[in-house]
Short mmCIF file of C-alpha atoms in Angstrom, two decimals:
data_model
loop_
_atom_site.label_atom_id
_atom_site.label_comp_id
_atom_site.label_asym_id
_atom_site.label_seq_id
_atom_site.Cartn_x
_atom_site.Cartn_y
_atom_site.Cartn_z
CA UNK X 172 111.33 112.73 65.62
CA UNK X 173 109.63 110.93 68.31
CA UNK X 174 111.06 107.91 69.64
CA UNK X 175 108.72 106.12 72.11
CA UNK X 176 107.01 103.97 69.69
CA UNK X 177 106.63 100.69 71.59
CA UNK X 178 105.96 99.19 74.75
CA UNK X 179 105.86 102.14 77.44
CA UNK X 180 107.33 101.46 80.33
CA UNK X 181 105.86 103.51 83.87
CA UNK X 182 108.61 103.53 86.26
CA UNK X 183 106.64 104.93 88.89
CA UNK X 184 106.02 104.12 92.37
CA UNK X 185 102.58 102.32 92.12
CA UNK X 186 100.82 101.22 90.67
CA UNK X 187 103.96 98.98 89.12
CA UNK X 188 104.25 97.31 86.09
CA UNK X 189 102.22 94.57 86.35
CA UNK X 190 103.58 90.74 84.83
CA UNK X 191 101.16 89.40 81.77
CA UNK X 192 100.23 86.37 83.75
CA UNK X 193 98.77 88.31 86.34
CA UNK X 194 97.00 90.37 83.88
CA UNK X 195 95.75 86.77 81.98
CA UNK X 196 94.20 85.35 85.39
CA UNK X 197 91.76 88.30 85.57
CA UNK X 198 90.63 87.41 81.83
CA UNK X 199 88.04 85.05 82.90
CA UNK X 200 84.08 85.21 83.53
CA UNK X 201 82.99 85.60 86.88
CA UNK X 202 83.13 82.85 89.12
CA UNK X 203 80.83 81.81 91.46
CA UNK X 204 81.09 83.68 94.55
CA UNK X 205 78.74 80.98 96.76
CA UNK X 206 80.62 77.74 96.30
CA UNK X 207 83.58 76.18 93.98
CA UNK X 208 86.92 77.09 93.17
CA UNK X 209 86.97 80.55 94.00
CA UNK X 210 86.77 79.83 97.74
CA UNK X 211 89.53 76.86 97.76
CA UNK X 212 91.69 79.91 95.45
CA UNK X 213 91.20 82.45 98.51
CA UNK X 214 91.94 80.07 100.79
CA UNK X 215 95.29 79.56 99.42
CA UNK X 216 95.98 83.46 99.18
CA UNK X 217 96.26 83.49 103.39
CA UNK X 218 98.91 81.27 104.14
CA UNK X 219 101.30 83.16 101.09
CA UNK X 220 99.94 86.93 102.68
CA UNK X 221 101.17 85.34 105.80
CA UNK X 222 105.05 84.26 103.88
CA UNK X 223 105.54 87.88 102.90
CA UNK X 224 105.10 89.65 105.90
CA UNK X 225 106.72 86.57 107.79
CA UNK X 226 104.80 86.48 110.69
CA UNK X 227 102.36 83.40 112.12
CA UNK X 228 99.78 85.97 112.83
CA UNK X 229 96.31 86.86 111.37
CA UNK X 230 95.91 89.03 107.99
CA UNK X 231 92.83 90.52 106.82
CA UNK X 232 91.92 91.88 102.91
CA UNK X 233 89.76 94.62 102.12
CA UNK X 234 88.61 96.06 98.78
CA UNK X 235 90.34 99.52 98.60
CA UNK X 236 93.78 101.30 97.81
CA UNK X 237 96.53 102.24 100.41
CA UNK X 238 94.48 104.97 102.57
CA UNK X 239 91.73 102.20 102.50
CA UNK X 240 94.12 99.77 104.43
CA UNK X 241 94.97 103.02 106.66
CA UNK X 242 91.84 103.53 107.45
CA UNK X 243 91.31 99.82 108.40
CA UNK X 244 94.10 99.88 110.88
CA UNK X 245 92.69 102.72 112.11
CA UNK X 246 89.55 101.96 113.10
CA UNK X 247 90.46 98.65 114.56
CA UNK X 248 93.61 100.10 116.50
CA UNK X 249 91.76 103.53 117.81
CA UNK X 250 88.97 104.53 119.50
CA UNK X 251 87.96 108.32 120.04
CA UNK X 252 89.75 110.42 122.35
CA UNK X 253 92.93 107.68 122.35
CA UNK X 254 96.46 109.23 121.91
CA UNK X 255 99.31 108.03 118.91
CA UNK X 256 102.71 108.52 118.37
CA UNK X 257 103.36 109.33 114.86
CA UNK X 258 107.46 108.92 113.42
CA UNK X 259 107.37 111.27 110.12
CA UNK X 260 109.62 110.71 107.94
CA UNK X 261 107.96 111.83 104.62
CA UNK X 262 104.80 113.17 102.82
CA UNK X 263 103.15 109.43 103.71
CA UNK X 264 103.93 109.28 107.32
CA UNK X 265 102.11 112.89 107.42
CA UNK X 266 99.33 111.59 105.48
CA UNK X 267 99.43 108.50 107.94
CA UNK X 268 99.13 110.39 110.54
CA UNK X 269 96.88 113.23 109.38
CA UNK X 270 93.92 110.12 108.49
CA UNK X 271 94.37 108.94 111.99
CA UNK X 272 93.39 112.60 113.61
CA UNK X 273 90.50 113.29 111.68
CA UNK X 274 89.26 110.33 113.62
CA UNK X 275 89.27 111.78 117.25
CA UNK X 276 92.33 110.61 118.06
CA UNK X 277 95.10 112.58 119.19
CA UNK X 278 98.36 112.62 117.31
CA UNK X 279 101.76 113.29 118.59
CA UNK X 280 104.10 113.89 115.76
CA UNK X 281 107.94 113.77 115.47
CA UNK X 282 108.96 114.90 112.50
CA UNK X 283 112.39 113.82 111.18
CA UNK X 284 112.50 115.86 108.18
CA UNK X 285 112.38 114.20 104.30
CA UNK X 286 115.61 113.14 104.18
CA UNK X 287 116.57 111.09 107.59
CA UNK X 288 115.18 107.88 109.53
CA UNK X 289 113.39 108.32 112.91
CA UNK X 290 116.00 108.37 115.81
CA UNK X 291 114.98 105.69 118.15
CA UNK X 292 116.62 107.81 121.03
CA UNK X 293 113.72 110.35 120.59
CA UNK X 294 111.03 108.09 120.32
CA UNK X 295 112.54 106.50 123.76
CA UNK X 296 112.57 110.16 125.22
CA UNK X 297 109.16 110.72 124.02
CA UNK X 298 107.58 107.11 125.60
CA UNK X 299 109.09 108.13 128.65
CA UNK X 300 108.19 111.54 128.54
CA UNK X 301 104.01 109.76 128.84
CA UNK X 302 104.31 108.45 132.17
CA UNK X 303 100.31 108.05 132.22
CA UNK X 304 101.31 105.77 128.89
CA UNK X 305 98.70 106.90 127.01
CA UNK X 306 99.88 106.76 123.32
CA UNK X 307 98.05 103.46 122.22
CA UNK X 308 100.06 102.70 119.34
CA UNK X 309 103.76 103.79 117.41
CA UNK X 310 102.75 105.17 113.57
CA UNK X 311 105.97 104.05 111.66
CA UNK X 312 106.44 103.84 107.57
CA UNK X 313 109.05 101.54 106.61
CA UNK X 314 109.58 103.05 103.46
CA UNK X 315 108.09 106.33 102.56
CA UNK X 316 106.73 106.15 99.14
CA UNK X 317 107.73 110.21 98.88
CA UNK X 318 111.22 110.61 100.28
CA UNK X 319 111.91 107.15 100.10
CA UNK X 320 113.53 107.08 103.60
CA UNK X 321 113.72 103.43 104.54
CA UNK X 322 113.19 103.39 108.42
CA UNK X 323 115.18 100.29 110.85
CA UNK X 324 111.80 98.68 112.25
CA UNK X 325 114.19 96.29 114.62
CA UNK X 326 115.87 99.46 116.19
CA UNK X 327 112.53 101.27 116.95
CA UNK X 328 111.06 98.01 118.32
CA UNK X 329 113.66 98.00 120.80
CA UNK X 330 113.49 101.43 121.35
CA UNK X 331 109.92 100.90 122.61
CA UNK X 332 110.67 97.59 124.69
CA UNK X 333 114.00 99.28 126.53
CA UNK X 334 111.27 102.12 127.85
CA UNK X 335 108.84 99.38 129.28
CA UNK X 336 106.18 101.24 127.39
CA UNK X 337 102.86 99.28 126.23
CA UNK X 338 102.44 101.31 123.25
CA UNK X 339 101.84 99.02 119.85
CA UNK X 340 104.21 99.32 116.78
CA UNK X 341 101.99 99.73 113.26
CA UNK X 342 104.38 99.93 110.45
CA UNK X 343 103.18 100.83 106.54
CA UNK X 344 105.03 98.68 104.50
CA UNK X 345 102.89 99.87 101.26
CA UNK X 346 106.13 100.95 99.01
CA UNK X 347 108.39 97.87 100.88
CA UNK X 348 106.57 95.06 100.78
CA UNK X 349 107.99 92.13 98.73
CA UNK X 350 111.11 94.51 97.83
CA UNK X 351 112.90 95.03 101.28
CA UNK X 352 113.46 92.81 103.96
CA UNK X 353 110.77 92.80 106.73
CA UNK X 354 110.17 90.50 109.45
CA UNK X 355 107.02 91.07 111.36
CA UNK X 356 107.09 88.43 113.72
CA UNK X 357 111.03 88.59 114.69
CA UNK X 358 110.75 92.77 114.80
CA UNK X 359 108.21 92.64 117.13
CA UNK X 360 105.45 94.40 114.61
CA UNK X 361 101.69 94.39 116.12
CA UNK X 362 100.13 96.06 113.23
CA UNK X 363 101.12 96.02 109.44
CA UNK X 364 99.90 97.58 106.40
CA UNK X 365 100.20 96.41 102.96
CA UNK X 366 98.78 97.12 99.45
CA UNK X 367 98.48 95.13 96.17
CA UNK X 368 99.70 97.56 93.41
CA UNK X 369 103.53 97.81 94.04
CA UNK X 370 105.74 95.04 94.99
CA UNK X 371 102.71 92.59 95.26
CA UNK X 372 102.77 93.35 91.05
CA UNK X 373 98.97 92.99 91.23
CA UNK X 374 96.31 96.03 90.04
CA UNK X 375 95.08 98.31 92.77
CA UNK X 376 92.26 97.44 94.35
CA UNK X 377 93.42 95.19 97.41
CA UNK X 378 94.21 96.74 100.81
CA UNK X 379 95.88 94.15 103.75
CA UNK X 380 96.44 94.22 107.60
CA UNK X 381 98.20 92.05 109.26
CA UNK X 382 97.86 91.92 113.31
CA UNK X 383 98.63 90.17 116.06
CA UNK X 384 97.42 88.22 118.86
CA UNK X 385 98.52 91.07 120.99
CA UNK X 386 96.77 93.91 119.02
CA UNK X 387 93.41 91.93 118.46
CA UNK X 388 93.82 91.63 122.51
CA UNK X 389 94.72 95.35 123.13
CA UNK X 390 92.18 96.87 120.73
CA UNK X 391 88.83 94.43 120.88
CA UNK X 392 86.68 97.58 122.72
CA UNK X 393 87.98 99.99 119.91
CA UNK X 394 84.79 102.42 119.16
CA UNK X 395 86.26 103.54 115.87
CA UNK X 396 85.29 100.24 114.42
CA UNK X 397 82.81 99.89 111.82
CA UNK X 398 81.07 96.65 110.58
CA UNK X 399 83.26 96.79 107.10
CA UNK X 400 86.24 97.73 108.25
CA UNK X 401 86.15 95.63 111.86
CA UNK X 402 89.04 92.84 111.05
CA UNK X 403 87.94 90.60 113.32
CA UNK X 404 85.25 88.53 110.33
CA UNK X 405 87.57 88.87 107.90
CA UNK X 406 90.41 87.18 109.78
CA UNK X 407 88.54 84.62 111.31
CA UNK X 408 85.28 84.22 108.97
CA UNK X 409 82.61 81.75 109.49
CA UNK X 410 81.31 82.06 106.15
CA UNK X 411 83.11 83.07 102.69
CA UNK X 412 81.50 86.19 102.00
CA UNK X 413 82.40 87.35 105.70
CA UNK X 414 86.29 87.57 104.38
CA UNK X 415 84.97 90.90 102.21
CA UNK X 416 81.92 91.88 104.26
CA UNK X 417 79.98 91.27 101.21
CA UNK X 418 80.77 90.40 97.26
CA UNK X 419 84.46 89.27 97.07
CA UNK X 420 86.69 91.34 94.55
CA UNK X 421 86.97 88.24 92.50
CA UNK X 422 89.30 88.78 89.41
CA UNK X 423 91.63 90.77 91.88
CA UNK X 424 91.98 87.52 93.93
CA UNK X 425 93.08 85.91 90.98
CA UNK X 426 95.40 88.16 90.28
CA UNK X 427 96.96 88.49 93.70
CA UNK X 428 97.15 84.28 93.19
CA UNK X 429 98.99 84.50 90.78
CA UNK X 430 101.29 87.26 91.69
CA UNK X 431 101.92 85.34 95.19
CA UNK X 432 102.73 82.31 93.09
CA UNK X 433 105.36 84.37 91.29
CA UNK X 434 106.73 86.23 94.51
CA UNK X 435 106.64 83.27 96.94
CA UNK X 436 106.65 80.31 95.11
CA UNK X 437 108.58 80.43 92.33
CA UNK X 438 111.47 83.36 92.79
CA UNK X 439 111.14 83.00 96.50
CA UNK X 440 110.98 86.10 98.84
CA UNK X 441 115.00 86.33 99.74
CA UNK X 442 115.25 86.20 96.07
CA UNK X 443 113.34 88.68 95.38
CA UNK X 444 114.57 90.98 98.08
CA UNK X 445 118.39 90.33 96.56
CA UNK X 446 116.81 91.23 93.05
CA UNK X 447 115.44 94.83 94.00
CA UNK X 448 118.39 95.52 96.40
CA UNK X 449 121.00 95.08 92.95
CA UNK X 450 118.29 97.35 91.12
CA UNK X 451 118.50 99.90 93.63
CA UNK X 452 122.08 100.04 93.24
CA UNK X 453 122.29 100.68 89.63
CA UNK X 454 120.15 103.81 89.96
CA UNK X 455 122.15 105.01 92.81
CA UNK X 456 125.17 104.33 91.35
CA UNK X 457 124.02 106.12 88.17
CA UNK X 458 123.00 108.76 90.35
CA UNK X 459 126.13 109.40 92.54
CA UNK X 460 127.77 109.76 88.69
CA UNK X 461 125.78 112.43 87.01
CA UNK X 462 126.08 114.54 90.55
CA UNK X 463 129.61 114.86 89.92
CA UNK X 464 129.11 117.08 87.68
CA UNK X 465 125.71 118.93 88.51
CA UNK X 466 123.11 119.62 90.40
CA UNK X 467 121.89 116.12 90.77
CA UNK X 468 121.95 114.02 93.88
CA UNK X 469 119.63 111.24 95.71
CA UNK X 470 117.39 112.51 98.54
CA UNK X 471 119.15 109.84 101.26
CA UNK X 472 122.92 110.43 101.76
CA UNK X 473 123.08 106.69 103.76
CA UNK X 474 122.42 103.66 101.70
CA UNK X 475 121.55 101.90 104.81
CA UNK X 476 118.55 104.47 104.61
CA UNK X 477 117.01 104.00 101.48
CA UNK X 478 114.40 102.07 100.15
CA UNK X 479 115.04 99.60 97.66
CA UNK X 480 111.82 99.89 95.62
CA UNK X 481 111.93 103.49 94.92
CA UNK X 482 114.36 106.39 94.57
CA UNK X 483 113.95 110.15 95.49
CA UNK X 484 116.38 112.40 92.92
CA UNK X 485 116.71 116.25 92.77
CA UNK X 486 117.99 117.74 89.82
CA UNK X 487 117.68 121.68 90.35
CA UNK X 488 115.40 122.85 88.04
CA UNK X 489 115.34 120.11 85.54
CA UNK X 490 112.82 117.42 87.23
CA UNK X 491 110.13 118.38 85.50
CA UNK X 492 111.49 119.07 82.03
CA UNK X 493 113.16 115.47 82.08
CA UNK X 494 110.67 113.69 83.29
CA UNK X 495 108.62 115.42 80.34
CA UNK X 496 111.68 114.66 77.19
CA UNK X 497 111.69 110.76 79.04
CA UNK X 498 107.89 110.15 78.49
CA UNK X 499 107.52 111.80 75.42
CA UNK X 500 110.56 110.62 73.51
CA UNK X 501 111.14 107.24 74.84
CA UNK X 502 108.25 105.75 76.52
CA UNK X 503 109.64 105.84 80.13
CA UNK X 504 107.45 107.71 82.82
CA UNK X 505 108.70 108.21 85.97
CA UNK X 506 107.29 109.17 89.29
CA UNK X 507 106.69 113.05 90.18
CA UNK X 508 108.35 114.61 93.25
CA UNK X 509 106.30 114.42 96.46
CA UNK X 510 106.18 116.52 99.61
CA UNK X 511 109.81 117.88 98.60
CA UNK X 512 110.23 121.45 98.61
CA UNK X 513 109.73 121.93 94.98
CA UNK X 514 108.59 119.69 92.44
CA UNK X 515 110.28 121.00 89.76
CA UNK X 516 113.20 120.09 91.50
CA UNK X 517 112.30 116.58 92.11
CA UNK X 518 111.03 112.93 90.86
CA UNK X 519 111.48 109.75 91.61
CA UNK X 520 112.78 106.42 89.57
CA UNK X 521 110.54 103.05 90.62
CA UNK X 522 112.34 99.43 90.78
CA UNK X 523 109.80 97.44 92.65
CA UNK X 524 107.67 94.44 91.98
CA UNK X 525 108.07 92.82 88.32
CA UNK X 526 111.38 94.94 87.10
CA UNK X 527 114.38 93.09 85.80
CA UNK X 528 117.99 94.55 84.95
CA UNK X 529 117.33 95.12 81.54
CA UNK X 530 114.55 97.97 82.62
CA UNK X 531 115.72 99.31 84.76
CA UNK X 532 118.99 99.92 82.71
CA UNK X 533 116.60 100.91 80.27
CA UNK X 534 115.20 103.66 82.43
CA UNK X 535 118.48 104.65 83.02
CA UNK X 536 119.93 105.26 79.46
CA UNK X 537 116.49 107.00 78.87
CA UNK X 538 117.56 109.33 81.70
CA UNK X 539 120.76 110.26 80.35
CA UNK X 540 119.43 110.91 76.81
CA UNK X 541 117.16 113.04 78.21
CA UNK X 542 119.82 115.00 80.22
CA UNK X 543 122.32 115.29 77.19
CA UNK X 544 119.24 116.28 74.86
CA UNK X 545 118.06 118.98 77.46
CA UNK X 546 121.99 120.29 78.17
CA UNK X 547 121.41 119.00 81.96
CA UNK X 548 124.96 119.23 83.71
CA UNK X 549 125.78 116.41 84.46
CA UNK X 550 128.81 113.80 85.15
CA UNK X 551 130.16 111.22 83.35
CA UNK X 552 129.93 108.16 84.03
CA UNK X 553 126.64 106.96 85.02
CA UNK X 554 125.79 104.14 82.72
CA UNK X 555 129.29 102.05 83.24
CA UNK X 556 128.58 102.76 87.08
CA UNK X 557 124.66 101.33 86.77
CA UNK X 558 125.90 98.13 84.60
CA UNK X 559 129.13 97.61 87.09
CA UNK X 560 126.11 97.63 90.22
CA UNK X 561 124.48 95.09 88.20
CA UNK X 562 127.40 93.15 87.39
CA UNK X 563 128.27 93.18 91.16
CA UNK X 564 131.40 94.75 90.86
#
């Protein structure tokens, strides 16, 4: 008998379940792209960009996914031959820094391993270490999408101050953004990188940089920097279609307005923040319960090091095989394993963007139907745990 009649629900990490009123304001013809509402609409979207990331500073939007928005920052932070300090702390801060050299620029990794936040004692040793200070820029993920480290921004920040190094801090805050706090302006962030399909709740499509006076200062001479992807007429365009260097992605903006309106406006940004932090607990709380009595555990041993959007699990040998019985037999996909040592081994359980307790407990039960149906070792427990998180007990 097969069981996931009904609404399927992708628990994944991006692109996220996306709320019916942002998929009604793309039903619509096209708009005029020369004068009207549409450009009074994008005008709004700035100011609300600019309440997420909470900084004062300048934010630019380009048509593209993730690595698109990589590659923007990129272009506009580098030129060839410069030198960049890459903090890995998962499968995305490789990929991070992995776009960045095949550039021409050279790339000094630390790698912290999948399962622990960059030290900002190394990163010191390291900035001191270049006393020709030639790394241009800090590569930092806030939250990596793969091991689902969460990363203390602040700490790193003043890490890089206490040296007197000149280096700017560019942090990817793809898999945070609108689900953990972040404070550009008050952390001291130069460069930021954002995306529209995960905690923005909007389809993918949209890439975002955010960057300060500072960076626009440091990197104005940068030679990687193409006409599409230079920030500077998007930030500060004369003309409408300069925003998008060409044909706006209309029925995206609408989206992203109305998603904004959601997120900012209407649940409010601490809110929201509060919401996917309770979320996260529930599915660590489940998960700290079936590891009591198997091979099950979450990738991050310190909650002060995990994201709250998305969690890494292993269960030896049964990733795979539940993440199969879950989709199949009740609707509820969730996220492969990513640069872990074995996939098999490995997935990962989304709460970010438009998730509510009632889903995520969904997920849950799914979960634990799936390990009693496959004879998964397991503890007891996990459900009362997951509903006493959400209860705030």
């Amino acid at each position: 008998m097969n069981l996931s009649q009904g609404r399927p629900y992708l628990a994944i990490p991006g692109p996220s379940v996306m709320p019916d009123r942002v998929l009604a304001a793309m039903h619509r013809p096209a708009p005029d792209i020369y004068a009207g509402a549409l450009i009074d609409m994008t005008a709004s979207l700035y100011p609300d960009l600019r309440a997420v990331a909470r900084t004062a500073h300048h934010v630019a939007i380009y048509i593209g996914n993730g690595h698109a928005a990589w590659e923007a920052a990129n272009t506009n932070l580098f030129s060839r031959g410069d030198r960049a300090m890459a903090l890995v702390t998962g499968q995305f801060g490789t990929s991070w820094a992995n776009a960045v050299e095949r550039l021409g620029v050279r790339v000094d990794r630390i790698d912290f391993g999948r399962n622990a936040p960059a030290d900002p004692a190394r990163l010191a040793d390291a900035l001191r270490a270049d006393v020709r200070q030639e790394i241009k820029a800090v590569l930092l993920t806030h939250v990596d999408t793969a091991s689902t480290v969460k990363n203390d921004v602040a700490a790193i920040r003043s890490a890089l101050d206490g040296t007197g190094h000149p280096a700017l801090l560019a942090v990817d805050c793809i898999a945070s953004l609108g689900c953990d706090p972040f404070e550009m302006d008050l952390w001291g962030v130069d460069v930021m990188v954002g995306a529209s399909q995960k905690g923005l709740m909007t389809p993918p499509g949209l890439g975002f940089v955010w960057f300060s006076d500072r960076a626009a200062e440091r990197c104005r001479a940068s030679d990687l920097r193409t006409p599409y992807w230079d920030w500077t007429p998007r930030a500060f365009a004369d003309e409408y279609w300069q925003q998008f260097c060409g044909t706006a992605p209309t029925h995206h903006l609408f989206a992203l307005r109305e998603a904004l309106t959601m997120l900012v406006h209407e649940e409010g940004l601490e809110a929201a923040w509060a919401r996917h932090r309770r979320l996260a607990g529930a599915v660590w709380a489940a998960v700290d319960a079936w590891g009591q009595g198997g091979d099950i555990r979450l990738n991050i041993a310190d909650p002060a090091a995990r994201g709250n959007s998305v969690t890494s699990v292993r269960l030896g040998g049964a990733a795979e095989r539940l993440r199969a019985w879950c989709a199949a037999q009740a609707g509820v996909t969730l996220g492969i394993g990513l640069g872990m040592e074995s996939a098999v081994d490995w997935l990962r359980i989304a709460h970010m963007g438009h998730v509510n307790a009632h889903m995520t407990l969904g997920a849950l039960s799914a979960m634990e139907a799936g390990l009693r149906a496959l004879g998964v070792p397991r503890g007891d427990g996990a459900l009362n745990a997951a509903t006493e998180a959400i209860a705030g007990a």
